[in-house]
mmCIF file of C-alpha atoms in Angstrom:
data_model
loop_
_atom_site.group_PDB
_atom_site.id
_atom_site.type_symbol
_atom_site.label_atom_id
_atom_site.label_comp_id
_atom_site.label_asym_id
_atom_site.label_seq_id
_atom_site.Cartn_x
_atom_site.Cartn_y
_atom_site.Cartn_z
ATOM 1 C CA UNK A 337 173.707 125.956 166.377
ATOM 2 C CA UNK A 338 170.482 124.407 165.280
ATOM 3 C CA UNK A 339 167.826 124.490 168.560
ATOM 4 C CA UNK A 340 170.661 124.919 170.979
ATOM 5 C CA UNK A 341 170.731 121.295 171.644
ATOM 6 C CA UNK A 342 174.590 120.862 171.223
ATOM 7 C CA UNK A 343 176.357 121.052 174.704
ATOM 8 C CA UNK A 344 178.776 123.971 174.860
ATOM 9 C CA UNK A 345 182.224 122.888 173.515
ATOM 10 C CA UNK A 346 184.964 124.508 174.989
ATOM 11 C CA UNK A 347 188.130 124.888 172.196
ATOM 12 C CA UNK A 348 191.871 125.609 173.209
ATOM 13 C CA UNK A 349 195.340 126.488 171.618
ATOM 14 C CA UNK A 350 198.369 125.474 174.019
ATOM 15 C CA UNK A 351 201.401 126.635 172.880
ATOM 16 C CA UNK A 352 203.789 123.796 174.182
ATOM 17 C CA UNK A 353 207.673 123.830 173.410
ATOM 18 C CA UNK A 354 209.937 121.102 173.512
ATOM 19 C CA UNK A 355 213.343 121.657 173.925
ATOM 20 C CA UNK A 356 217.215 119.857 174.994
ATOM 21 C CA UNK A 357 220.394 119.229 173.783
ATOM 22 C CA UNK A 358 221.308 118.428 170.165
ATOM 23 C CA UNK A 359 220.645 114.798 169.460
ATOM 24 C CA UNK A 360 218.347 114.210 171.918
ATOM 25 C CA UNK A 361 214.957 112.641 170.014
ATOM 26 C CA UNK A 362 213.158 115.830 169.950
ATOM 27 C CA UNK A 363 212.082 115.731 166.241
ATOM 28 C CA UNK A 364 211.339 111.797 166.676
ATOM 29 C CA UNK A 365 209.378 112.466 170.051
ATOM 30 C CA UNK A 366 206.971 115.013 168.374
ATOM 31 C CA UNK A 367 206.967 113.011 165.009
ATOM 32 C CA UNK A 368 205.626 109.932 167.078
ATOM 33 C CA UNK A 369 203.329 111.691 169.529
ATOM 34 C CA UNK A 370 201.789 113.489 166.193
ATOM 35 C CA UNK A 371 202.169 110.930 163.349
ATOM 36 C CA UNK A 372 202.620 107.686 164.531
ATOM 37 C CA UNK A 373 205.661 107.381 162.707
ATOM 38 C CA UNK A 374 209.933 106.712 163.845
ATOM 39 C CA UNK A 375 212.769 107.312 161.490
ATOM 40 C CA UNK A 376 216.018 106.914 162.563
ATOM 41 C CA UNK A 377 216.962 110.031 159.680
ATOM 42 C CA UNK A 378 215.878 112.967 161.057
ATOM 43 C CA UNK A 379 218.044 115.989 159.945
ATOM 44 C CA UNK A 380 218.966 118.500 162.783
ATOM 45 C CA UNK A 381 216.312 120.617 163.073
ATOM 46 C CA UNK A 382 217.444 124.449 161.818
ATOM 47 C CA UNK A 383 215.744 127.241 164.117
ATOM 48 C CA UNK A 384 212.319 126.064 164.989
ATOM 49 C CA UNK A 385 209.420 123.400 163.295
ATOM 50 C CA UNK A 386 206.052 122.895 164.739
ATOM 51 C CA UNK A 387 203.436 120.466 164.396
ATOM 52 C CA UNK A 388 199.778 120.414 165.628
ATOM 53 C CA UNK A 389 198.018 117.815 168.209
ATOM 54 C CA UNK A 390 194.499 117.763 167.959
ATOM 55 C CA UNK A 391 192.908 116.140 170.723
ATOM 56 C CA UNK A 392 189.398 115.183 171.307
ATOM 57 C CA UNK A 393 190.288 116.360 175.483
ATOM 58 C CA UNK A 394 186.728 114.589 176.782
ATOM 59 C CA UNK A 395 182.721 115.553 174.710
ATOM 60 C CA UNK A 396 183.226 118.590 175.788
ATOM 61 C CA UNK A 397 186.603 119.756 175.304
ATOM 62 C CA UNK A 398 188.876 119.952 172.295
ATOM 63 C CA UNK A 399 192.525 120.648 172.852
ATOM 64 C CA UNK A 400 194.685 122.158 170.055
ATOM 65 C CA UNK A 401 198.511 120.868 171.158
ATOM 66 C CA UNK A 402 200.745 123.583 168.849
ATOM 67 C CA UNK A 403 204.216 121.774 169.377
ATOM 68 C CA UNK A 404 207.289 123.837 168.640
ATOM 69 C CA UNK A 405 210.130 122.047 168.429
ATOM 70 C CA UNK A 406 213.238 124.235 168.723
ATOM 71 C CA UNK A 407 216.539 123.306 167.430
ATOM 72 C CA UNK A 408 219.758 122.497 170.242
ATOM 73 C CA UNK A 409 222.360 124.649 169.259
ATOM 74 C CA UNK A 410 219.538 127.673 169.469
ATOM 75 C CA UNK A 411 219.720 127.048 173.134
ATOM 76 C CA UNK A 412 221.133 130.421 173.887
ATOM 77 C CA UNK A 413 220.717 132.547 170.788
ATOM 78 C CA UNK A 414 218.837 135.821 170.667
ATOM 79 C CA UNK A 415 215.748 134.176 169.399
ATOM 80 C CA UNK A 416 214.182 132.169 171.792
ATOM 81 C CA UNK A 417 212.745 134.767 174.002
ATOM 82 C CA UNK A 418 210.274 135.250 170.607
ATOM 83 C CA UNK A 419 209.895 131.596 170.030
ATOM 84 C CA UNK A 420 209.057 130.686 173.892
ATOM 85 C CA UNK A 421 206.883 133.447 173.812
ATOM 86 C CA UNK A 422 203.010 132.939 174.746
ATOM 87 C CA UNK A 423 203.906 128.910 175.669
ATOM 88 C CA UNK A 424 201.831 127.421 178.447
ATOM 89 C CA UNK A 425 203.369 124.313 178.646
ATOM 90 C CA UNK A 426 206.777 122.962 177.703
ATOM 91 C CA UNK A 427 209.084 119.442 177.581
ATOM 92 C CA UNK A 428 212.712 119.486 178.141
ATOM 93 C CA UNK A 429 214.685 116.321 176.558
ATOM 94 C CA UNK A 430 217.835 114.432 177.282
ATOM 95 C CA UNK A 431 219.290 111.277 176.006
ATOM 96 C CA UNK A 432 219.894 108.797 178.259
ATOM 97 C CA UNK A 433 222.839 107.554 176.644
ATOM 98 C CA UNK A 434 224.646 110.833 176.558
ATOM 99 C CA UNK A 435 224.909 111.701 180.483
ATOM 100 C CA UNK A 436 225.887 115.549 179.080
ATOM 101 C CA UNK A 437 222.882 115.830 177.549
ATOM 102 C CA UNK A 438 221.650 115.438 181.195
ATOM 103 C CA UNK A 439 223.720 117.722 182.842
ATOM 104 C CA UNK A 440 222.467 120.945 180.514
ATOM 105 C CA UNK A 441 218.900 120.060 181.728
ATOM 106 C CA UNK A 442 219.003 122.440 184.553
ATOM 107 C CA UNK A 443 220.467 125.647 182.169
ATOM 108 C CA UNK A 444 217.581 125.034 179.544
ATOM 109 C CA UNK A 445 215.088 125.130 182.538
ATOM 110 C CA UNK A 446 216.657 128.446 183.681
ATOM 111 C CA UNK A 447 216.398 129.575 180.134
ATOM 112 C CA UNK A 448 212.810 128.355 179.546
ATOM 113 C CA UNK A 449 211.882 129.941 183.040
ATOM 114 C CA UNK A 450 213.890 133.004 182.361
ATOM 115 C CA UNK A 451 211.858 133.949 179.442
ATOM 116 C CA UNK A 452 208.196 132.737 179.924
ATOM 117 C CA UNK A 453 205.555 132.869 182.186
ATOM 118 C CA UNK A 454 201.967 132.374 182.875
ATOM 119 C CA UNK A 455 199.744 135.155 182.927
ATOM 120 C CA UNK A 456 199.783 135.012 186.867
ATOM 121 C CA UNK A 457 203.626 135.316 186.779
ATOM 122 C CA UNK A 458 204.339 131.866 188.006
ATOM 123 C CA UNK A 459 207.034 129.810 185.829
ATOM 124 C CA UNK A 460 204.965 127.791 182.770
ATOM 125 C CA UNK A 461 204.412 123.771 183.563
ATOM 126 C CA UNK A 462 207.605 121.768 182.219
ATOM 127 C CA UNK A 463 208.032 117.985 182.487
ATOM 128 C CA UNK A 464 211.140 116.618 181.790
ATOM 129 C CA UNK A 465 211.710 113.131 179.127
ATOM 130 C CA UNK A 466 214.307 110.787 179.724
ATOM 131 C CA UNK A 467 214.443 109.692 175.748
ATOM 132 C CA UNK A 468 215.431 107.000 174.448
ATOM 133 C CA UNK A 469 215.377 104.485 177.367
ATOM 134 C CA UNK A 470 215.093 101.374 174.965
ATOM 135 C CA UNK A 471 218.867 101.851 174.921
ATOM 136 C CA UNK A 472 221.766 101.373 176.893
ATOM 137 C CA UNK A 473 222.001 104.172 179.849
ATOM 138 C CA UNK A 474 225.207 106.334 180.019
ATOM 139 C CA UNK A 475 224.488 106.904 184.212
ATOM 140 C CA UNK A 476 222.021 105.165 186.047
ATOM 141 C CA UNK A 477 218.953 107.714 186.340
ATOM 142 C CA UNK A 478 217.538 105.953 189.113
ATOM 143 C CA UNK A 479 214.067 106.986 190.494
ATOM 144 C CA UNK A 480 215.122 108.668 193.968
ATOM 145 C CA UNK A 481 217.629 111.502 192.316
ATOM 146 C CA UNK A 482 215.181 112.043 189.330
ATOM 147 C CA UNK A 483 212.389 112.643 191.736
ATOM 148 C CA UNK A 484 214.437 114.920 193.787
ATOM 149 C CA UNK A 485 216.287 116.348 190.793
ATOM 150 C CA UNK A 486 212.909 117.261 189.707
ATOM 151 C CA UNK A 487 211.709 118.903 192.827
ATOM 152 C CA UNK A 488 214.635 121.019 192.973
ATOM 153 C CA UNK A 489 214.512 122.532 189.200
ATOM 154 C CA UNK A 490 210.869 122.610 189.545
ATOM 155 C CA UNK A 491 209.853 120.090 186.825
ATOM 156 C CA UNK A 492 205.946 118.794 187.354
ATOM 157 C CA UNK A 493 207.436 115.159 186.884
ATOM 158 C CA UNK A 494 209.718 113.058 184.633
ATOM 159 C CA UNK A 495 209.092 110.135 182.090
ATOM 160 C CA UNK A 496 211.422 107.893 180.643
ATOM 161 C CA UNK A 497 210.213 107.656 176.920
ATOM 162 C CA UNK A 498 211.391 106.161 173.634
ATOM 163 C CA UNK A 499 209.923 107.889 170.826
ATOM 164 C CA UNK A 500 211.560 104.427 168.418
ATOM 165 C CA UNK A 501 209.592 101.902 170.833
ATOM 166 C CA UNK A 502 206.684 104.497 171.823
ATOM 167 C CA UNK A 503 206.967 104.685 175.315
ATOM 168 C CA UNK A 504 205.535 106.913 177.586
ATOM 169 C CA UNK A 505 204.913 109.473 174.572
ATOM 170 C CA UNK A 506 200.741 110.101 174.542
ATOM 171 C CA UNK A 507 201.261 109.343 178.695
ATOM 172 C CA UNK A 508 204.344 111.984 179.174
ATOM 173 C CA UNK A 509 202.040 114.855 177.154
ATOM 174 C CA UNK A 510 198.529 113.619 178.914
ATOM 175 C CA UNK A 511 200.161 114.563 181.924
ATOM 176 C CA UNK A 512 201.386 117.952 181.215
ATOM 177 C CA UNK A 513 198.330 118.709 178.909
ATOM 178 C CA UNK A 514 196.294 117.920 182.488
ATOM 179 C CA UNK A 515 198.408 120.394 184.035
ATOM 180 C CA UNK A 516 198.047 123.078 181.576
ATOM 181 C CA UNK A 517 194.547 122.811 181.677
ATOM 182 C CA UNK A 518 194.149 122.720 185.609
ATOM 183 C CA UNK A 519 196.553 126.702 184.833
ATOM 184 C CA UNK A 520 194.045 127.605 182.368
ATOM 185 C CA UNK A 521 190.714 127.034 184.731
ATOM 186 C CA UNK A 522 192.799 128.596 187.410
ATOM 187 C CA UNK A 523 192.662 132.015 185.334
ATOM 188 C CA UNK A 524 190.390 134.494 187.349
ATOM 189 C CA UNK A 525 189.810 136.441 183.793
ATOM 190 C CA UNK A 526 189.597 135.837 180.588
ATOM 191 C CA UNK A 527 191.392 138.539 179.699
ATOM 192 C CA UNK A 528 194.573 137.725 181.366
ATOM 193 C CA UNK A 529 194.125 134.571 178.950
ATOM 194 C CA UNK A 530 193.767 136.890 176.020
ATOM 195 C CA UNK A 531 197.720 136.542 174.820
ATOM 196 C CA UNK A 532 196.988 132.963 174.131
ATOM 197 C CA UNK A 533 193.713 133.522 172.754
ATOM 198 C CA UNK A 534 195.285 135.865 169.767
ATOM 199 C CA UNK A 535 198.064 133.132 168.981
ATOM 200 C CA UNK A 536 195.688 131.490 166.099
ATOM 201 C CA UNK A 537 193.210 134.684 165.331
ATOM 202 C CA UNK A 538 190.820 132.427 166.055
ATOM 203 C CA UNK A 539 188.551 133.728 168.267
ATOM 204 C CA UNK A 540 186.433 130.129 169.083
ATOM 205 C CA UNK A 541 189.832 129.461 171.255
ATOM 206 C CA UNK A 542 188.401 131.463 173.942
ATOM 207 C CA UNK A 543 186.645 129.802 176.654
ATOM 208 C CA UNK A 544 183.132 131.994 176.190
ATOM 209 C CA UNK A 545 182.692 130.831 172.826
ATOM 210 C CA UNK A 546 180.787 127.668 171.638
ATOM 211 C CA UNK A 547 180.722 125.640 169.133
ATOM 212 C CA UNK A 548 182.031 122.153 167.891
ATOM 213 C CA UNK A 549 181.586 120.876 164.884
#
C-alpha cells in the first residue's frame, strides 16, 4: 500500500446456504438477490449451484456472500453434511401457497442444525423466507404464530419475500449478513475462524490482513 494512507479494509467469505422444499423460489430468490433478474423457468436445481454476493459491507468492510443453493429432494441424502459444511449463515424457504412446504420447515432446521455449527458450538444463524407472498396464501401465516414459530425452532427472524416482485430480498439477507457478522467479531481467536478462512485459499479473507483495492 503506497504511504500507508489507505484505512485497513477488512475482507470476508460467508458461506451462506439456502435451503426448503422443492418448488419453493430458491433458485429465483438467489437469482434476484444476485442478478437482478426473475424467470418464471427455472429448472429444478440437481445437487447444489452457488452464486457469489459481493457487497461493499460499509468503507471499511467488504463482504463476500458465497450462496449455495441446494436442491429439495437432497434434503436428506448423504451429501449435505459436506455441502453445509463450513456455512455461517443459512435461509430456509417455503412457499406460501403450498402450506406443506411449511410444515417441513422445522425438519430442514433440525437437519441444518444437526450438521453445522459455529466454531463456538452454538447452532449457525438461520432466518426463515416466506416466498412468494405476491400470491395467494394456502394458510394464513399471520404475524403472532410466525413470531412464536420462530422462537421455538430458533430462527433469528422471518420475512415474507417475493423473489418475482422483489420483496424483502436485499432486506431478508442484510439482516442475517448483520448477524453473521456480529458471530464473526464475537470470535475470541482467529484461529477458531481459520475453517472459514481456508474456504477460498485466499488468505486476505482473514481479519489481520489489509488491503482493498
Amino acid at each position: 500500500m503506497a504511504g500507508g494512507s489507505v484505512t485497513e479494509c477488512k475482507e470476508y467469505l460467508f458461506k451462506v446456504l439456502v435451503i426448503g422444499e422443492l418448488g419453493v423460489g430458491k433458485t429465483s430468490i438467489i437469482k434476484r438477490y444476485v442478478h437482478q433478474l426473475f424467470s418464471q423457468h427455472y429448472r429444478a436445481t440437481i445437487g447444489v449451484d452457488f452464486a457469489l454476493k459481493v457487497l461493499n459491507w460499509d468503507n471499511r468492510t467488504l463482504v463476500r456472500l458465497q450462496l449455495w443453493d441446494i436442491a429439495g429432494q437432497e434434503r436428506f441424502g448423504n451429501m449435505t453434511r459436506v455441502y453445509y459444511k463450513e456455512a455461517v449463515g443459512a435461509f430456509v424457504v417455503f412457499d406460501v401457497t403450498r402450506s406443506a412446504t411449511f410444515e417441513a420447515v422445522s425438519k430442514w432446521k433440525h437437519d441444518l442444525d444437526s450438521k453445522v455449527k459455529l466454531a463456538n458450538g452454538s447452532t449457525i444463524p438461520a432466518v426463515l423466507l416466506a416466498n412468494k407472498c405476491d400470491q395467494k396464501k394456502d394458510a394464513s401465516n399471520n404475524s403472532t404464530l410466525m413470531d412464536n414459530f420462530c422462537k421455538e425452532t430458533g430462527f433469528l427472524g422471518w420475512f415474507e419475500t417475493s423473489a418475482k416482485e422483489n420483496i424483502n430480498v436485499d432486506e431478508a439477507a442484510r439482516f442475517l449478513v448483520e448477524n453473521i457478522l456480529q458471530n464473526d467479531k464475537g470470535l475470541p481467536y482467529e484461529e477458531s475462524n481459520g475453517d472459514r478462512i481456508r474456504l477460498d485459499q485466499d488468505p486476505v479473507a482473514a481479519e489481520s490482513k489489509s488491503g482493498c483495492c
